[in-house]
Amino acid sequence: MMRAGTITASVAGVLASMAATHAPAAARWGGLIDAILVAAAVYFLIDFVLLTRIPRDLPSDHPVEGARGILARIAGSAGLVDLAAMLALPLPLLAGLPPETAHLFGMVWLLKLVRYASGLALLGRVIRNGAEALLSVLLCFVIILVAAATAAFLAEGAAQPEQFGSIPLAIWWAIVTLTTTGYGDAVPVTLPGRALAGVVMICGIGVFALWAGIIASGFTDELRRRDFLRNWELVAKVPFFHDLGAEVIAEVARLLRRRDVSKGQAIVRRGQPGEAMFFIVVGTVEVQIEPRPLSLGEGHFFGEMALITDAPRNATVVAATPCLLLELDVADFRRLSGERPELMTAIAAEAKRRLGASKA
Ligand code: CMP
């Protein structure tokens, strides 16, 4: 509720601040724009007051603790943004700024959206982890930039002194070319200058490809690490893995994929080839065998027989409740069989017992 209110107030407030700078819009919808700005300012005032209220569970004889708590909350990064959002409009107006200028401070409300972009924390970690590599590429960028500006000054300086008459002047051309923006306001006219421009453009693509590559691989690493930690917790919950020791659990956690299944969904179907086996972390599945279906609950596994025997699935398995499963695909199953025979022996023994039970 609060989240929807904050997003609406921020977006509406920022749009109104933008519209206020556009004279025709301000002339036509001035009243509406002002109303939105005032409503957003009131909303952020209430939001801030809610942040500073004393928690209900605090003992009444602890006023100092309460005040300290409030200060700590305001001094936190989210609290400072709330404070800035609350003051964004009233403060410039009280300071005597004309309304047209005061409206611009509404842009601060954009910051309120940051806390809802959960991916930003991930991006922050990726940039921190890849800082060294990213800084090296940035250094390459600066070296190429200065070298390109120097070469352009030498090649074009005499022909176009206004644009290339000094290295600082030529840097503008180098930035526009290296970033492949190409405004076209400074264009080399000599043969060496054009050859240089071609080289600089290609270097620019290379530098940005490197940046993108470092960030993309950082994202993949970070997501893999997050999945690994989540899987570790889940694997540790499955009793079957309890006796295996941390090393095997870590190995298995790397290979398993989490899968959420809704009630009634068929997870494997009789007669189909086996592509994966599953461990049940939460929920119950029903193995549809004759004469009556069999329930498997938390800690059990299924779908192993087709992988061991290379035969099609011998039963359909349906989720009897919403389930959280860990999926081990066939290629990883085979790899694990080689590397961790103890794990596979346990799975094979259970499969044999089940086959015996079905025949009996
Ligand atoms: P699979 O044949 O790969 O796919 C269907 C799964 O149902 C099977 O592996 C077993 O995991 C499970 N299953 C089949 N028969 C039994 C049984 N009698 N007892 C427990 N599980 C079974």
XYZ file of C-alpha atoms and ligand atoms in Angstrom:
382
model
C 0.000 0.000 0.000
C 2.722 2.373 1.159
C 4.879 1.228 -1.733
C 2.139 1.986 -4.319
C 1.498 5.374 -2.678
C 5.179 6.331 -2.690
C 5.686 5.251 -6.304
C 2.560 7.148 -7.422
C 3.490 10.289 -5.476
C 7.094 10.213 -6.755
C 6.208 9.624 -10.397
C 3.334 12.153 -10.395
C 5.461 14.717 -8.517
C 8.436 14.376 -10.870
C 6.208 14.581 -13.973
C 4.558 17.709 -12.535
C 7.995 19.242 -11.800
C 9.022 18.536 -15.388
C 5.786 19.940 -16.808
C 6.221 23.078 -14.681
C 9.383 23.940 -16.663
C 7.542 23.780 -19.993
C 5.919 27.213 -20.480
C 2.929 26.136 -22.665
C 2.079 23.269 -20.259
C 2.491 25.524 -17.237
C 0.174 28.125 -18.808
C -2.496 25.575 -19.689
C -2.450 23.191 -16.705
C -0.800 25.394 -14.080
C -3.566 24.696 -11.517
C -3.358 20.930 -11.971
C 0.462 20.953 -11.825
C 0.416 22.960 -8.584
C -2.216 20.641 -7.085
C -0.091 17.557 -7.889
C 3.045 19.182 -6.465
C 1.248 20.154 -3.248
C -0.329 16.672 -2.930
C 3.078 15.005 -3.391
C 4.681 17.365 -0.862
C 1.926 16.593 1.697
C 2.324 12.858 1.043
C 6.087 13.016 1.682
C 5.505 15.075 4.811
C 3.178 12.363 6.189
C 5.649 9.700 5.055
C 8.406 11.394 7.029
C 6.236 11.847 10.112
C 5.467 8.106 10.025
C 9.205 7.388 9.863
C 9.844 9.479 12.952
C 7.031 8.180 15.106
C 8.124 6.330 18.228
C 7.679 2.578 17.857
C 4.681 1.341 19.809
C 6.592 -1.482 21.480
C 9.107 0.937 23.056
C 8.697 1.231 26.868
C 7.119 4.559 27.772
C 9.871 5.306 30.332
C 12.524 5.332 27.590
C 12.105 8.692 25.871
C 15.843 9.049 25.237
C 16.060 5.647 23.584
C 13.100 6.651 21.438
C 14.710 9.921 20.381
C 17.966 8.118 19.637
C 16.130 5.543 17.580
C 14.419 8.280 15.577
C 17.730 10.045 14.903
C 19.318 6.756 13.831
C 16.476 6.133 11.402
C 16.733 9.635 9.937
C 20.518 9.381 9.634
C 20.215 6.128 7.646
C 20.404 6.482 3.866
C 16.653 5.831 3.471
C 15.889 8.341 6.238
C 17.988 11.043 4.570
C 16.140 10.502 1.302
C 12.827 10.781 3.191
C 14.028 13.996 4.792
C 15.114 15.430 1.418
C 11.786 14.385 -0.158
C 9.880 16.085 2.653
C 11.870 19.336 2.349
C 12.100 19.346 -1.466
C 9.266 21.804 -2.033
C 8.652 23.702 1.225
C 12.305 24.588 1.886
C 13.028 26.440 -1.413
C 9.662 28.233 -1.137
C 10.367 29.269 2.450
C 13.855 30.368 1.360
C 12.171 32.809 -1.007
C 12.944 31.120 -4.320
C 10.398 31.876 -7.061
C 7.917 28.984 -7.586
C 9.331 28.177 -11.077
C 12.727 27.475 -9.511
C 11.309 25.806 -6.382
C 9.422 23.324 -8.588
C 12.745 21.990 -9.869
C 13.551 20.584 -6.421
C 10.669 18.143 -6.929
C 13.177 16.121 -8.966
C 14.546 14.924 -5.599
C 11.464 12.677 -5.386
C 13.096 10.461 -8.028
C 15.378 9.214 -5.230
C 12.372 7.745 -3.422
C 12.069 5.209 -6.249
C 15.585 3.858 -5.665
C 14.582 1.732 -2.666
C 12.113 -0.187 -4.831
C 14.713 -1.087 -7.463
C 15.960 -4.261 -5.778
C 18.278 -4.951 -8.731
C 20.295 -1.833 -7.872
C 21.844 -3.503 -4.811
C 22.917 -6.353 -7.076
C 24.361 -3.886 -9.602
C 26.238 -2.162 -6.760
C 27.811 -5.471 -5.712
C 28.720 -6.297 -9.333
C 30.438 -2.932 -9.749
C 32.261 -3.296 -6.409
C 33.458 -6.799 -7.283
C 34.556 -5.797 -10.784
C 35.970 -2.411 -9.720
C 39.565 -3.320 -10.533
C 38.798 -4.563 -14.037
C 36.399 -1.676 -14.686
C 39.014 0.872 -13.568
C 41.603 -0.704 -15.869
C 39.228 -0.324 -18.805
C 38.503 3.260 -17.739
C 42.239 3.927 -17.719
C 42.501 2.448 -21.245
C 39.669 4.765 -22.265
C 41.522 7.826 -20.916
C 44.809 6.780 -22.574
C 43.133 6.262 -25.960
C 41.233 9.540 -25.521
C 44.347 11.624 -24.891
C 46.349 9.813 -27.593
C 43.499 10.338 -30.098
C 43.205 14.040 -29.226
C 46.971 14.499 -29.599
C 47.045 12.708 -32.950
C 44.003 14.665 -34.165
C 45.672 17.942 -33.146
C 48.737 16.987 -35.203
C 46.744 15.771 -38.220
C 43.976 18.407 -38.315
C 45.268 21.344 -36.262
C 46.532 23.315 -39.267
C 43.505 22.597 -41.475
C 40.826 23.282 -38.804
C 42.304 25.405 -36.006
C 38.873 26.162 -34.530
C 38.092 22.543 -33.780
C 41.526 20.930 -33.589
C 43.845 23.914 -32.873
C 44.896 22.550 -29.449
C 44.774 19.244 -27.592
C 42.019 20.463 -25.208
C 39.941 21.519 -28.255
C 40.561 18.169 -29.980
C 39.486 16.248 -26.858
C 35.853 17.132 -27.583
C 36.145 15.450 -30.991
C 37.936 12.467 -29.386
C 35.152 11.962 -26.795
C 32.396 12.249 -29.391
C 34.197 9.771 -31.668
C 35.417 7.309 -29.021
C 31.941 6.991 -27.529
C 30.648 6.514 -31.114
C 28.221 9.421 -30.565
C 29.327 11.359 -33.659
C 27.565 14.757 -33.412
C 29.295 15.787 -36.623
C 30.248 19.265 -35.346
C 33.972 18.475 -35.658
C 34.902 16.291 -38.621
C 38.431 15.475 -39.834
C 39.076 16.545 -43.419
C 42.655 15.352 -44.026
C 43.505 11.762 -44.988
C 45.519 11.019 -41.793
C 42.736 12.619 -39.727
C 40.095 10.355 -41.289
C 42.249 7.255 -40.901
C 42.722 8.198 -37.243
C 38.939 8.666 -36.816
C 38.341 5.118 -38.109
C 40.827 3.666 -35.614
C 39.350 5.693 -32.722
C 35.797 4.546 -33.530
C 36.860 0.886 -33.538
C 38.723 1.382 -30.246
C 35.572 2.957 -28.811
C 33.479 -0.091 -29.665
C 36.168 -2.323 -28.131
C 36.310 -0.357 -24.875
C 32.513 -0.416 -24.395
C 32.319 -4.086 -25.317
C 34.890 -4.744 -22.580
C 32.874 -2.742 -20.046
C 29.675 -4.547 -20.965
C 31.465 -7.918 -20.810
C 32.893 -7.267 -17.331
C 29.512 -6.141 -15.975
C 27.598 -9.006 -17.641
C 29.965 -11.682 -16.337
C 29.858 -10.007 -12.891
C 26.063 -10.315 -12.937
C 26.269 -13.992 -13.871
C 28.764 -14.676 -11.061
C 26.676 -12.795 -8.529
C 23.447 -14.588 -9.523
C 25.229 -17.952 -9.410
C 26.529 -17.156 -5.939
C 23.054 -16.146 -4.770
C 21.507 -19.322 -6.220
C 24.263 -21.362 -4.625
C 23.569 -19.928 -1.170
C 19.831 -20.392 -1.553
C 20.306 -23.948 -2.780
C 22.709 -24.689 0.038
C 20.000 -23.839 2.566
C 17.479 -25.963 0.704
C 19.822 -28.929 0.237
C 20.717 -28.855 3.911
C 16.993 -29.194 4.685
C 16.640 -32.464 2.731
C 17.358 -35.305 5.224
C 18.733 -37.458 2.406
C 21.750 -35.144 2.174
C 22.292 -34.843 5.928
C 24.935 -37.524 6.226
C 26.920 -36.412 3.212
C 29.118 -33.748 4.729
C 29.629 -30.127 3.758
C 31.801 -30.834 0.723
C 29.198 -32.995 -1.023
C 26.380 -30.637 -0.045
C 28.335 -27.756 -1.614
C 28.834 -29.750 -4.784
C 25.190 -30.801 -4.964
C 24.016 -27.224 -4.191
C 25.943 -25.982 -7.221
C 24.170 -28.446 -9.497
C 20.593 -28.332 -8.234
C 18.020 -25.913 -9.570
C 15.118 -24.706 -7.480
C 11.677 -25.379 -8.941
C 8.312 -24.214 -7.614
C 5.371 -26.373 -8.642
C 1.697 -25.585 -8.141
C -0.818 -28.087 -6.768
C -2.112 -30.553 -9.385
C 0.764 -30.012 -11.826
C 2.271 -33.172 -13.366
C 6.019 -33.064 -12.741
C 6.946 -36.242 -14.647
C 4.708 -38.268 -16.939
C 4.715 -42.015 -17.395
C 6.336 -43.090 -20.689
C 8.377 -39.913 -21.146
C 12.179 -40.010 -21.225
C 13.895 -39.095 -17.966
C 15.572 -35.698 -18.096
C 15.948 -34.965 -14.393
C 15.309 -36.255 -10.895
C 13.777 -34.225 -8.067
C 14.226 -33.804 -4.316
C 11.220 -32.589 -2.330
C 12.058 -29.682 -0.016
C 8.494 -28.615 0.761
C 5.167 -30.275 -0.101
C 3.878 -33.697 -1.088
C 3.718 -35.437 -4.466
C 1.579 -38.349 -5.556
C 3.191 -41.179 -7.546
C 0.372 -42.609 -9.635
C 1.044 -46.358 -9.440
C -1.271 -49.360 -9.247
C -3.110 -50.512 -7.239
C -3.185 -47.216 -5.361
C -1.203 -43.987 -5.595
C 1.652 -43.409 -3.226
C 2.533 -40.151 -1.452
C 6.090 -38.901 -1.116
C 6.778 -36.012 1.233
C 9.549 -33.684 2.293
C 13.028 -35.158 2.118
C 12.108 -37.815 -0.457
C 13.128 -37.907 -4.074
C 11.586 -39.199 -7.294
C 12.317 -39.444 -11.009
C 15.571 -41.335 -10.367
C 14.556 -44.662 -11.956
C 14.490 -43.447 -15.561
C 17.949 -41.933 -15.075
C 19.406 -45.115 -13.609
C 17.800 -47.592 -16.010
C 17.662 -45.365 -19.121
C 14.064 -46.574 -19.495
C 11.039 -44.241 -19.848
C 9.340 -42.934 -16.686
C 7.454 -45.770 -15.007
C 4.810 -43.554 -13.368
C 3.261 -40.106 -13.510
C 4.075 -37.918 -10.520
C 1.689 -35.060 -9.646
C 2.073 -32.341 -7.008
C -0.523 -33.072 -4.301
C 0.224 -29.704 -2.645
C 2.232 -26.666 -3.807
C 5.799 -27.987 -3.819
C 9.315 -26.645 -3.674
C 11.634 -29.077 -5.450
C 15.311 -29.258 -6.249
C 15.966 -30.507 -9.764
C 19.081 -32.410 -10.803
C 19.303 -32.794 -14.555
C 20.472 -35.958 -16.253
C 23.908 -34.672 -17.314
C 24.707 -33.542 -13.761
C 23.282 -36.806 -12.409
C 25.770 -38.756 -14.540
C 28.645 -36.488 -13.562
C 27.764 -36.786 -9.888
C 27.510 -40.576 -10.242
C 31.171 -40.631 -11.262
C 32.377 -38.121 -8.690
C 30.258 -39.090 -5.682
C 29.584 -42.827 -5.874
C 28.331 -42.877 -2.239
C 25.464 -40.536 -3.145
C 24.522 -42.579 -6.170
C 24.702 -45.864 -4.278
C 22.101 -44.510 -1.835
C 19.822 -43.347 -4.647
C 20.208 -46.636 -6.549
C 19.474 -48.663 -3.382
C 16.233 -46.735 -2.846
C 15.266 -47.179 -6.531
C 15.875 -50.929 -6.222
C 13.747 -51.082 -3.085
C 10.943 -49.218 -4.890
C 11.129 -51.505 -7.925
C 10.952 -54.522 -5.607
C 7.982 -52.981 -3.818
C 6.167 -52.327 -7.116
C 6.671 -55.915 -8.260
C 5.633 -57.419 -4.929
P 10.933 -42.496 -12.827
O 10.584 -43.798 -13.417
O 12.087 -41.770 -13.381
O 9.639 -41.544 -12.875
C 8.535 -41.900 -12.077
C 8.988 -41.955 -10.660
O 8.037 -42.387 -9.701
C 10.059 -43.033 -10.531
O 11.177 -42.661 -11.265
C 10.196 -43.126 -9.045
O 10.959 -42.064 -8.556
C 8.754 -42.941 -8.631
N 8.206 -44.290 -8.341
C 7.801 -45.197 -9.200
N 7.369 -46.320 -8.552
C 7.540 -46.066 -7.246
C 7.298 -46.797 -6.051
N 6.791 -48.015 -6.075
N 7.611 -46.247 -4.882
C 8.107 -44.992 -4.832
N 8.345 -44.269 -5.932
C 8.072 -44.779 -7.119
